[in-house]
XYZ file of C-alpha atoms in Angstrom:
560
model
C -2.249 11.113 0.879
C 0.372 8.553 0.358
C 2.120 7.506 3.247
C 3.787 4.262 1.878
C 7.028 5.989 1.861
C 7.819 4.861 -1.444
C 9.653 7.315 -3.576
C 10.778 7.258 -7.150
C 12.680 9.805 -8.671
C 12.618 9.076 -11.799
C 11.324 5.907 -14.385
C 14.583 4.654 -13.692
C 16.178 5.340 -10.799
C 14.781 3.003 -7.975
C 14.321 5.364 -4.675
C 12.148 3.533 -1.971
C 11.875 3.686 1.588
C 9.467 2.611 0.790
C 5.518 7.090 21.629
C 2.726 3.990 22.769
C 2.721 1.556 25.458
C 1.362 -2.123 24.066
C -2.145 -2.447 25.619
C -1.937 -6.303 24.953
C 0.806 -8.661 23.383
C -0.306 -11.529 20.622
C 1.676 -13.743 18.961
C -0.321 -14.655 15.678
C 0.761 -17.717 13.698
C -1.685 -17.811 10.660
C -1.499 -15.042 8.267
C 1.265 -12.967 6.267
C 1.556 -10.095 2.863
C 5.017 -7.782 2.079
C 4.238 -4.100 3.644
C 3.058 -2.299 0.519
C 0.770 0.831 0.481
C -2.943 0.147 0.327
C -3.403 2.123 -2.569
C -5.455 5.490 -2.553
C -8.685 3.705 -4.266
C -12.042 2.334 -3.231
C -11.146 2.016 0.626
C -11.885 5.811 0.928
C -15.261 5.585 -0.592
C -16.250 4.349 3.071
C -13.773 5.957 4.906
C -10.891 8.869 5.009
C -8.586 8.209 2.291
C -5.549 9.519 4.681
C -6.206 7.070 7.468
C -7.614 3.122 5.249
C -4.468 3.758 2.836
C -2.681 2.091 6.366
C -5.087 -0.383 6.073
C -3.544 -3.056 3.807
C -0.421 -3.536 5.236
C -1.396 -3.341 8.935
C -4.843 -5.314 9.038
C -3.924 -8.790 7.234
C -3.137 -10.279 10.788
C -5.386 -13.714 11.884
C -7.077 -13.301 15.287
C -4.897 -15.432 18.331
C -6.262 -18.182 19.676
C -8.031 -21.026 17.440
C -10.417 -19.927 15.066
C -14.065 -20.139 16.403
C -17.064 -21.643 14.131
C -18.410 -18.883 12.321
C -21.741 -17.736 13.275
C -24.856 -18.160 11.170
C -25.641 -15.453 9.081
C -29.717 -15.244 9.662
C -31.765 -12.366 6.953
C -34.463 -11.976 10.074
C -34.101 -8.771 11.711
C -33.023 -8.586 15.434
C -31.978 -6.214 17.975
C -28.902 -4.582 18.076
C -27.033 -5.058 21.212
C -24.975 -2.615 22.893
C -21.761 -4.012 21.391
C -23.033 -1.993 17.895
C -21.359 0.983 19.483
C -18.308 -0.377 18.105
C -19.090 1.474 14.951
C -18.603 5.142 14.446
C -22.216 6.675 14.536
C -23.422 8.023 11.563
C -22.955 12.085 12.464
C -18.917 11.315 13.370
C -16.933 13.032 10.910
C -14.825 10.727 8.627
C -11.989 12.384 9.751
C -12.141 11.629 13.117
C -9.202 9.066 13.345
C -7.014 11.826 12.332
C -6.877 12.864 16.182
C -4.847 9.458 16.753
C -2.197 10.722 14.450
C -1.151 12.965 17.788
C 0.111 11.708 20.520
C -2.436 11.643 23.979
C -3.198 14.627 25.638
C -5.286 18.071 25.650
C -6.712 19.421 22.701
C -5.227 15.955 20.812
C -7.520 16.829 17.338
C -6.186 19.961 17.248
C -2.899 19.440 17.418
C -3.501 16.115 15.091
C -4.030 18.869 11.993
C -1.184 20.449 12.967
C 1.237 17.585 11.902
C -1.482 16.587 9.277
C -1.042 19.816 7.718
C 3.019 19.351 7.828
C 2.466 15.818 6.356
C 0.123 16.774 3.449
C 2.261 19.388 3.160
C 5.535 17.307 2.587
C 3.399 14.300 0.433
C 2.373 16.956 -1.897
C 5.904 17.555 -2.706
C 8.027 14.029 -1.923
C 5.103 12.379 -4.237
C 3.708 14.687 -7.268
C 6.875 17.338 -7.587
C 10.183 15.217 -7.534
C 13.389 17.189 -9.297
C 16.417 15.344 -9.825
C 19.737 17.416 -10.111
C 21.449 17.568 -13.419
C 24.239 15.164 -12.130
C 21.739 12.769 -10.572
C 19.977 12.979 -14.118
C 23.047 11.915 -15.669
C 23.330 8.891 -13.816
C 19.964 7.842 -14.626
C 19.936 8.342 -18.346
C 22.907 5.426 -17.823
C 20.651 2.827 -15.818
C 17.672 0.779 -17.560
C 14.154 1.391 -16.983
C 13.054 0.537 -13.347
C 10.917 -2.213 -14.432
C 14.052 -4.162 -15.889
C 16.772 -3.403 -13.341
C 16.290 -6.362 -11.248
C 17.077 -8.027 -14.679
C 19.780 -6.566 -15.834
C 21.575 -6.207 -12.321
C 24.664 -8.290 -13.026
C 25.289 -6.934 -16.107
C 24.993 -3.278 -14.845
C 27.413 -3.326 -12.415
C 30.763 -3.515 -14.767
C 28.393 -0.778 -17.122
C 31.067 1.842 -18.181
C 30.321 5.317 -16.869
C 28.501 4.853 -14.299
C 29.923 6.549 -11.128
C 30.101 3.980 -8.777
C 31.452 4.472 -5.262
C 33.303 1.374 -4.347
C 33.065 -0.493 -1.085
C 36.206 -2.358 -0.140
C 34.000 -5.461 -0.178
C 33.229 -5.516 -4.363
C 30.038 -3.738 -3.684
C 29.412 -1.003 -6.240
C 27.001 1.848 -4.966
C 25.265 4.823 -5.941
C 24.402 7.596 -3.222
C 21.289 9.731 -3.680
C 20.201 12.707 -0.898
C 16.646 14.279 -1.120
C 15.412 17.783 -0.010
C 12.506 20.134 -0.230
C 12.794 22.806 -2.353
C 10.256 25.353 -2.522
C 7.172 23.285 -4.334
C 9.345 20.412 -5.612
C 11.351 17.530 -4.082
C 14.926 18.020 -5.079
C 17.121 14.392 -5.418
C 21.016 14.878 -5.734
C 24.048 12.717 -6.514
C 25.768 11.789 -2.992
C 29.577 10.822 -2.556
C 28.185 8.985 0.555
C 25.505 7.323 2.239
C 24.871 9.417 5.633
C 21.890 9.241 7.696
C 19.277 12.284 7.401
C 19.804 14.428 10.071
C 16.521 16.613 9.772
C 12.895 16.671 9.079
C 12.121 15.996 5.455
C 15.390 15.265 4.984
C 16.179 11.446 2.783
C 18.903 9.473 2.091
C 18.767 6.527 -0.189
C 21.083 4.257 -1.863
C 21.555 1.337 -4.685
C 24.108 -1.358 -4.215
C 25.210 -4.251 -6.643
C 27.517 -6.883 -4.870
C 28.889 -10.005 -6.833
C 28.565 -13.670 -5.826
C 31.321 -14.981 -3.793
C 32.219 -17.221 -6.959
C 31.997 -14.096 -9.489
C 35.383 -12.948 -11.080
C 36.312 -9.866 -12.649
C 35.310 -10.789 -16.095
C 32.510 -13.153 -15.348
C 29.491 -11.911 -12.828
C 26.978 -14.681 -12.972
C 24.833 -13.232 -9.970
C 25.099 -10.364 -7.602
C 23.015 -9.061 -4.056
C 21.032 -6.355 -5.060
C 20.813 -3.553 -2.132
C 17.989 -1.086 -2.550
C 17.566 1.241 1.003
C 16.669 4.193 2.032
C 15.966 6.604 5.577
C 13.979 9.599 5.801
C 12.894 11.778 9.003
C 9.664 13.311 9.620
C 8.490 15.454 12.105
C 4.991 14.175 12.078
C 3.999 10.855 13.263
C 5.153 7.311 12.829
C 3.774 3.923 11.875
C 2.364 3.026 15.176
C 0.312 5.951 14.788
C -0.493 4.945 11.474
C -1.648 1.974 12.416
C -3.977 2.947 15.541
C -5.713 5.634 12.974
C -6.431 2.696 11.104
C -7.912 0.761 13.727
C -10.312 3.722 14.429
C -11.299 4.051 10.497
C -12.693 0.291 10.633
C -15.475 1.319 12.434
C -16.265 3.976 9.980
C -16.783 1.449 7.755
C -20.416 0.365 7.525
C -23.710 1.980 5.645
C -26.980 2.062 8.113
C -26.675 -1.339 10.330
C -30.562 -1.760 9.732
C -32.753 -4.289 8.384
C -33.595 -5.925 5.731
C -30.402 -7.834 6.392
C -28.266 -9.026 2.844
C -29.085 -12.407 2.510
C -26.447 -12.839 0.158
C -23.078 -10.697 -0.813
C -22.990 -8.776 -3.776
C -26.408 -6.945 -3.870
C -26.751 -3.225 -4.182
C -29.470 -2.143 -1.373
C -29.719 0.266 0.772
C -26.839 -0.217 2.910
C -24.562 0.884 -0.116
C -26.722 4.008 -0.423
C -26.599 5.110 2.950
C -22.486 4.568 2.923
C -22.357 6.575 -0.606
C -24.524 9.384 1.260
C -22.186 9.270 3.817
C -19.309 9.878 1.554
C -20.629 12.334 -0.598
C -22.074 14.372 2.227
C -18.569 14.511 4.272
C -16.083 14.413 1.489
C -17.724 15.726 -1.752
C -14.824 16.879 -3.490
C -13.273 13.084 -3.444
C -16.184 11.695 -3.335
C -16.910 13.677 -7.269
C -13.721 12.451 -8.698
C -15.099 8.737 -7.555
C -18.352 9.170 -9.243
C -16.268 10.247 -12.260
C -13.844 7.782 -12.513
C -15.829 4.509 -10.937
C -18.969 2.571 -11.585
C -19.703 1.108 -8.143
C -21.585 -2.272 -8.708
C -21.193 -2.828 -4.909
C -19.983 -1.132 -2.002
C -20.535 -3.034 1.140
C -22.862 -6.092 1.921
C -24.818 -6.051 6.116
C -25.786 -9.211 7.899
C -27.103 -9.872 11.133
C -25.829 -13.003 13.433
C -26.356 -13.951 16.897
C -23.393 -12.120 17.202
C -24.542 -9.188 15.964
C -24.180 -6.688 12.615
C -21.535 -7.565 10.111
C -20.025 -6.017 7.527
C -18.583 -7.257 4.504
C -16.429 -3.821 2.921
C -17.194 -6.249 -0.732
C -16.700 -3.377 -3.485
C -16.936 -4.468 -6.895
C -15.830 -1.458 -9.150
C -15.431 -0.532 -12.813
C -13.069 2.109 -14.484
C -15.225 4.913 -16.814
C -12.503 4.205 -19.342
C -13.769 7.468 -21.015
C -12.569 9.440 -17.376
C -9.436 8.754 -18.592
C -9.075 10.602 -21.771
C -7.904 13.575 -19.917
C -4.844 11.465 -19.280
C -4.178 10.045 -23.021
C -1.228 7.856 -22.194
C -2.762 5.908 -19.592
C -6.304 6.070 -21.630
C -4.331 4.376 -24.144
C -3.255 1.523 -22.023
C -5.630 0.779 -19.978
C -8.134 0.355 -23.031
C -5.713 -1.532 -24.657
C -3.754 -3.514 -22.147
C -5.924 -4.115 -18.915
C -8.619 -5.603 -20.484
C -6.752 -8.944 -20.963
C -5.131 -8.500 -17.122
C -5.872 -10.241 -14.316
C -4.695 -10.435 -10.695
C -5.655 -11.155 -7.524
C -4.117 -11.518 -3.685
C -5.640 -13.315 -0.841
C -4.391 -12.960 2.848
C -5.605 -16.436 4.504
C -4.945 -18.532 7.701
C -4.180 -21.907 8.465
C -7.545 -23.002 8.422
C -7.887 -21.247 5.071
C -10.418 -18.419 5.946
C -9.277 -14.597 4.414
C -8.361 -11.440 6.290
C -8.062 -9.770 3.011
C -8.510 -10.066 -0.481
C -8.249 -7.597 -3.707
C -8.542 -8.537 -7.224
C -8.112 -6.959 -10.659
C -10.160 -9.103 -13.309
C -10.654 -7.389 -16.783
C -11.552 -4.446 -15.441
C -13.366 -4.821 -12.524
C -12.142 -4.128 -9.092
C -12.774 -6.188 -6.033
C -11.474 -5.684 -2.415
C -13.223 -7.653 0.317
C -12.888 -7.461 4.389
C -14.879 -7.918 7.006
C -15.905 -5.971 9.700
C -17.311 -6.934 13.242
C -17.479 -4.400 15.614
C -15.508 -2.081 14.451
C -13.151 -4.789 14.509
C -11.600 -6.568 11.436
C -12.438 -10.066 11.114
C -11.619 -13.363 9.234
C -14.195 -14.558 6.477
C -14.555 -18.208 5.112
C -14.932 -18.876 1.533
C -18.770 -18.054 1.936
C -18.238 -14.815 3.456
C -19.120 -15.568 6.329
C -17.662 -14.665 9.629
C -14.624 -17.200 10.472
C -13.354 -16.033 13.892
C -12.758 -13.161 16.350
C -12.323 -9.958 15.398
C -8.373 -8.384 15.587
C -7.693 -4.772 17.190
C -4.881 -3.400 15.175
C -3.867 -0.904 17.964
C -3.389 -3.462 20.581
C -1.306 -5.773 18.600
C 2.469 -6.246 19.163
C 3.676 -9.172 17.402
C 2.629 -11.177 14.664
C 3.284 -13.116 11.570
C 1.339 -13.103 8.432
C 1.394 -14.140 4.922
C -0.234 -13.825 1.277
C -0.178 -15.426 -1.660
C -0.657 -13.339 -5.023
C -0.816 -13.681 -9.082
C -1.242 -11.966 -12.846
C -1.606 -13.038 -15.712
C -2.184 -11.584 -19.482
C -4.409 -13.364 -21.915
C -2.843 -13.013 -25.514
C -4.340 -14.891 -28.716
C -6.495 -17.053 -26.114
C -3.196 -18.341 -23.814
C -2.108 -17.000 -20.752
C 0.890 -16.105 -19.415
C 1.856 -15.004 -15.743
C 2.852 -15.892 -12.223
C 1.326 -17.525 -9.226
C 2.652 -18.305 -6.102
C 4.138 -14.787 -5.064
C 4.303 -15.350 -1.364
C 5.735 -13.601 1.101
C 6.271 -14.232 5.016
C 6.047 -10.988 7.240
C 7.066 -10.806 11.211
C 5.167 -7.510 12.684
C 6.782 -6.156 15.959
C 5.736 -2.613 17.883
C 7.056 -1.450 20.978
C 6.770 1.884 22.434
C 8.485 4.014 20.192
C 8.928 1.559 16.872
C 7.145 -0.447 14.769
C 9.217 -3.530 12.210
C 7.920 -5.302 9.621
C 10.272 -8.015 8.242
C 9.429 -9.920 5.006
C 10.963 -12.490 3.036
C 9.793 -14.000 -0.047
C 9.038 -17.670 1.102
C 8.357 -19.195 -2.019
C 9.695 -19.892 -5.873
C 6.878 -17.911 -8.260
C 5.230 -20.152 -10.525
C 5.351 -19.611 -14.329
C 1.862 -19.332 -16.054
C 2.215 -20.611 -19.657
C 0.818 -22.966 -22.033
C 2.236 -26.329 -22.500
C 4.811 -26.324 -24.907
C 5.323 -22.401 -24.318
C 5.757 -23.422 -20.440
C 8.785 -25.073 -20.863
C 10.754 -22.961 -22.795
C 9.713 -19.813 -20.828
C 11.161 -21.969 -17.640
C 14.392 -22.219 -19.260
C 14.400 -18.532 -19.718
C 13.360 -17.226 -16.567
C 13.336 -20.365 -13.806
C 16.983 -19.840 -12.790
C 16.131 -16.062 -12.301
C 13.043 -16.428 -10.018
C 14.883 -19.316 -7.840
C 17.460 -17.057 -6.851
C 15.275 -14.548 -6.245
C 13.332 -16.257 -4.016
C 15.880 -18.743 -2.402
C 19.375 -17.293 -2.707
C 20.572 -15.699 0.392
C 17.500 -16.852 1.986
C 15.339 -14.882 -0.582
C 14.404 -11.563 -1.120
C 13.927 -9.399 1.626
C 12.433 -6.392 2.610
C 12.703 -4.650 6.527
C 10.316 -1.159 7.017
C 10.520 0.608 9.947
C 9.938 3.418 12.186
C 11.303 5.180 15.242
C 10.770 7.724 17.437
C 13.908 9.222 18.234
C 14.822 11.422 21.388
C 14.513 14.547 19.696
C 10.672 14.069 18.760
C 11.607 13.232 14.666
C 10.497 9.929 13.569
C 13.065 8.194 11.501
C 11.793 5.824 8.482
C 14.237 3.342 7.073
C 13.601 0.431 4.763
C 16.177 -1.903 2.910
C 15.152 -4.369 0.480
C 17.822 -7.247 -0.636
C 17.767 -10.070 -2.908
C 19.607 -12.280 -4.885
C 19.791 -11.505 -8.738
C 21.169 -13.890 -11.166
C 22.482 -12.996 -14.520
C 19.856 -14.184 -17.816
C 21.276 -13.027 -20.956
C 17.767 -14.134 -22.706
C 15.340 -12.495 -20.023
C 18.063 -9.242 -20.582
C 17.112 -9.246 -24.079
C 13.869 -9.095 -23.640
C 13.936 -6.509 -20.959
C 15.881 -4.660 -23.652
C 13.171 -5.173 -26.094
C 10.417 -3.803 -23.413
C 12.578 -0.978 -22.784
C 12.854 0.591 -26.317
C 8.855 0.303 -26.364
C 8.262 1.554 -22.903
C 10.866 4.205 -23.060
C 9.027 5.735 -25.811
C 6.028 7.045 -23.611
C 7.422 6.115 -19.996
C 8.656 9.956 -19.003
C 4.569 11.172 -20.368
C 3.131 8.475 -18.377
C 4.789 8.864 -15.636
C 3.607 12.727 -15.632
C 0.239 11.381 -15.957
C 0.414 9.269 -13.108
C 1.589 11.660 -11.148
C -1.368 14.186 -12.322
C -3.956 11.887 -11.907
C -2.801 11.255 -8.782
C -2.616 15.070 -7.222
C -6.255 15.463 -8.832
C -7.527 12.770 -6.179
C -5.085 14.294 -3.508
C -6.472 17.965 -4.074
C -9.848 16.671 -3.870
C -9.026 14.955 -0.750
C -7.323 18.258 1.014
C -10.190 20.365 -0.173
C -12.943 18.090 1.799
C -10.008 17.925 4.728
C -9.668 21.792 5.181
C -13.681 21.769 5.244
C -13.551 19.151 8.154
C -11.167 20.896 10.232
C -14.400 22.439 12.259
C -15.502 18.718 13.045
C -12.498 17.859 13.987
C -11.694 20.673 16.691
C -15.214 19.907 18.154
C -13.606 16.493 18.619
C -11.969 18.103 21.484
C -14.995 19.237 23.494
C -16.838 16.074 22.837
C -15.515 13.358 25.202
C -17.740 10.447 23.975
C -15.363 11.280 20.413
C -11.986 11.854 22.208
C -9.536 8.830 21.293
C -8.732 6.776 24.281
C -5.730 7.339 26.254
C -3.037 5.120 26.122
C -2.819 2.472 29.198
């Protein structure tokens, strides 16, 4: 399931939205990425897919206090203490967190697959089946591609024939509502940007405002406004994130010796997680074994402290898997071969929360897990602090630092420096996260090539990052008096106008356009085959998780 709450309707149309009392309050001052879906991947291979896809966005935060001196990792075998009950035990169904998805009370797992079953039910539809209505199609065969529209932004708003509603304020809008409609997710052209006023229910909209020192005949740079608000009658972010907490300490393979004495090697701690996985969730855990070559999984040490895990997966795409879906066969055995990209999430005293790479085909992702509690690692991998728990936190601050880059005809071209600041606040009934892109991306070039390709783009990412304070982007949730939990995000940055960087994107677009409705379809195929695999091992669970109920050593705890 994806529960980023980002919705596209179309390649070009850009869509996105993308009841607890605090237990403790920190105020964290080291770490900081943009909320962005932890991707349904290689987190569910030790986990429930539903529950880690939370993960990334909500467990990036540094411990409070000063960092302690990481313990000595030691390959001699000693006893577990009692604190090892921090991790699930090894006959918990994966599914368990689930039950946090409902608020406390009787017969909590129960009623937790009763709004699962609404979600998955909705996600199905909002993410595999959109529909756009033939006037909302109109509008979007008139827009460019959504990878160029940040581009071409100032041009497009004085583009003839595109319906714009005016604001009295210069700012030129377009209006979209969304609905279920029997298996699909139906988008329409609105004359208006109203909030949703039921369940399932979205409203989104795309505004272009020019620069104070634009004229009629001359925009040079405009505001770009993407937002959009949906209600659901399942569960908010909060929830979300205390799932999450719970799935850490499903993360681990048999906490026994022989100890790893180094990260990386594929022992029997791997196996026993794989077992795990394939026992519990066969259907997903198939598609895995047909689409990924796991060289690692997860990597067990014991310390003074006791067990530690290191979630260190180093994966490989069975290009051949993908032949099913031709398009993106086609790509990714021609293009991702010469990509590579990584993010880190890091502290002050530069130890990582986080960190996920893409390099020529391999997959890495890398946290760290102490007690069923996520913890910061030093450049060693070894333990760097106290461990966080997500479902107590209230307030934080974070931050990450990203890159890519393409290697063509032995030069390589990219960025570096994406970073983004993010302020985390949860209260009772809400949850915030408010990002801002706090520095100016870094062009990846050769010299010679460098220059030029600053000329061309450097005036572009400055004002993304800088004007108007940079680009922004606010996610939140609500719970509302009437029970519905109302999702809203708005995303805002400055654009300036590059007639060289719009030629290009006009260039990209005639290629990509060629194959971009197909490969979109394929996504969106390959991604319900993972999905379906996922419900089928979910509707075999249910049993487990109803017997969550009688079991009171599994119930989640109450809220204090």
């Amino acid at each position: 399931m994806d529960s980023s709450f980002h919705f596209y309707v179309s390649n070009r149309f850009p869509c996105c939205v993308t009841g607890y009392h605090r237990k403790v309050s920190h105020t964290i001052r080291r770490s900081r990425p943009p909320f962005r879906a932890f991707r349904l991947t290689f987190a569910v291979a030790a986990a429930t897919a539903v529950i880690l896809i939370t993960i990334r966005p909500i467990a990036t935060f540094a411990a409070p206090g000063a960092t302690a001196a990481p313990p000595r990792i030691s390959t001699a075998a000693k006893p577990q203490r009692a604190h090892t009950a921090g991790f699930a035990p090894d006959n918990r169904t994966l599914f368990a967190p689930i039950a946090y998805l409902a608020p406390p009370g009787p017969a909590r797992a129960s009623r937790a697959i009763t709004i699962l079953n609404r979600q998955l039910d909705f996600q199905r539809k909002i993410s595999f089946h959109p529909k756009l209505a033939p006037a909302l199609q109109d509008v979007v065969d008139l827009l460019p591609p959504r990878q160029s529209t940040m581009i071409r932004a100032a041009a497009l708003y004085s583009k003839p024939g595109v319906p714009w509603r005016a604001e009295p304020d210069g700012t030129h809008q377009i209006c979209v509502t969304g609905r279920p409609s029997d298996g699909d997710y139906l988008y329409r052209l609105a004359p208006e940007s109203r909030s949703p006023e039921e369940p399932a229910r979205f409203s989104g909209v795309f505004g272009l405002k020019p620069a104070a020192d634009s004229t009629p005949t001359s925009i040079s740079s405009v505001t770009g406004t993407l937002g959009g608000e949906l209600m659901l009658d399942t569960y908010g972010i909060g929830a979300l994130v205390d799932a999450s907490a719970d799935a850490l300490r499903e993360v681990h393979g048999d906490l026994r010796p022989p100890w790893d004495s180094s990260p990386g090697a594929f022992n029997h701690h791997d196996r026993a997680a794989l077992e795990k996985f394939h026992r519990q969730m066969p259907h997903l855990a198939a598609k895995f074994d047909h689409y990924l070559k796991f060289n690692n999984l997860l990597d067990e040490f014991n310390s003074t402290a006791g067990p530690v895990v290191l979630f260190n997966v180093d994966a490989e795409v069975r290009q051949d898997a993908l032949k099913k879906y031709p398009l993106l066969y086609d790509f990714y055995r021609k293009v991702v071969p010469a990509v590579t990209a990584k993010s880190a999430i890091v502290d002050s005293h530069g130890n990582f929360w986080m960190r996920e790479a893409f390099d020529h085909g391999h997959i890495h992702f890398t946290m760290m897990i102490r007690d069923g509690l996520l913890t910061p690692f030093n450049a060693a991998m070894q333990p760097a602090g106290e461990g966080l728990a997500l479902n107590e936190l209230a307030r934080g601050s974070y931050r990450t630092l990203a890159s890519a880059q393409v290697t063509s005809l032995a030069m390589n071209f990219g960025l570096a420096n994406l970073g983004f600041a993010t302020d985390y606040r949860r209260d009772s009934g809400s949850v915030t996260f408010a990002t801002r892109m706090d520095a100016v991306p870094q062009l990846i070039a050769p010299p010679g090539v460098h220059e030029v390709m600053d000329l061309i783009a450097g005036d572009f990412l400055r004002g993304l990052a800088t004007g108007n304070g940079g680009m922004k982007v606010k996610l939140s949730s609500r719970l509302l008096p009437n029970g519905i939990y109302d999702f809203s995000s708005v995303t805002t940055a400055q654009l300036n106008y590059s007639p060289t960087l719009e030629l290009l994107a006009r260039i990209g677009d005639a290629i990509a356009n060629k194959h971009n409705d197909q490969v979109r379809a394929e996504e969106r195929a390959f991604g319900e085959e993972l999905f379906d695999a996922f419900v089928a091992d979910y509707n075999d669970a249910r049993p487990a998780i109803v017997a969550l109920d009688l079991d009171k050593d599994s119930q989640p705890e109450k809220s204090k």
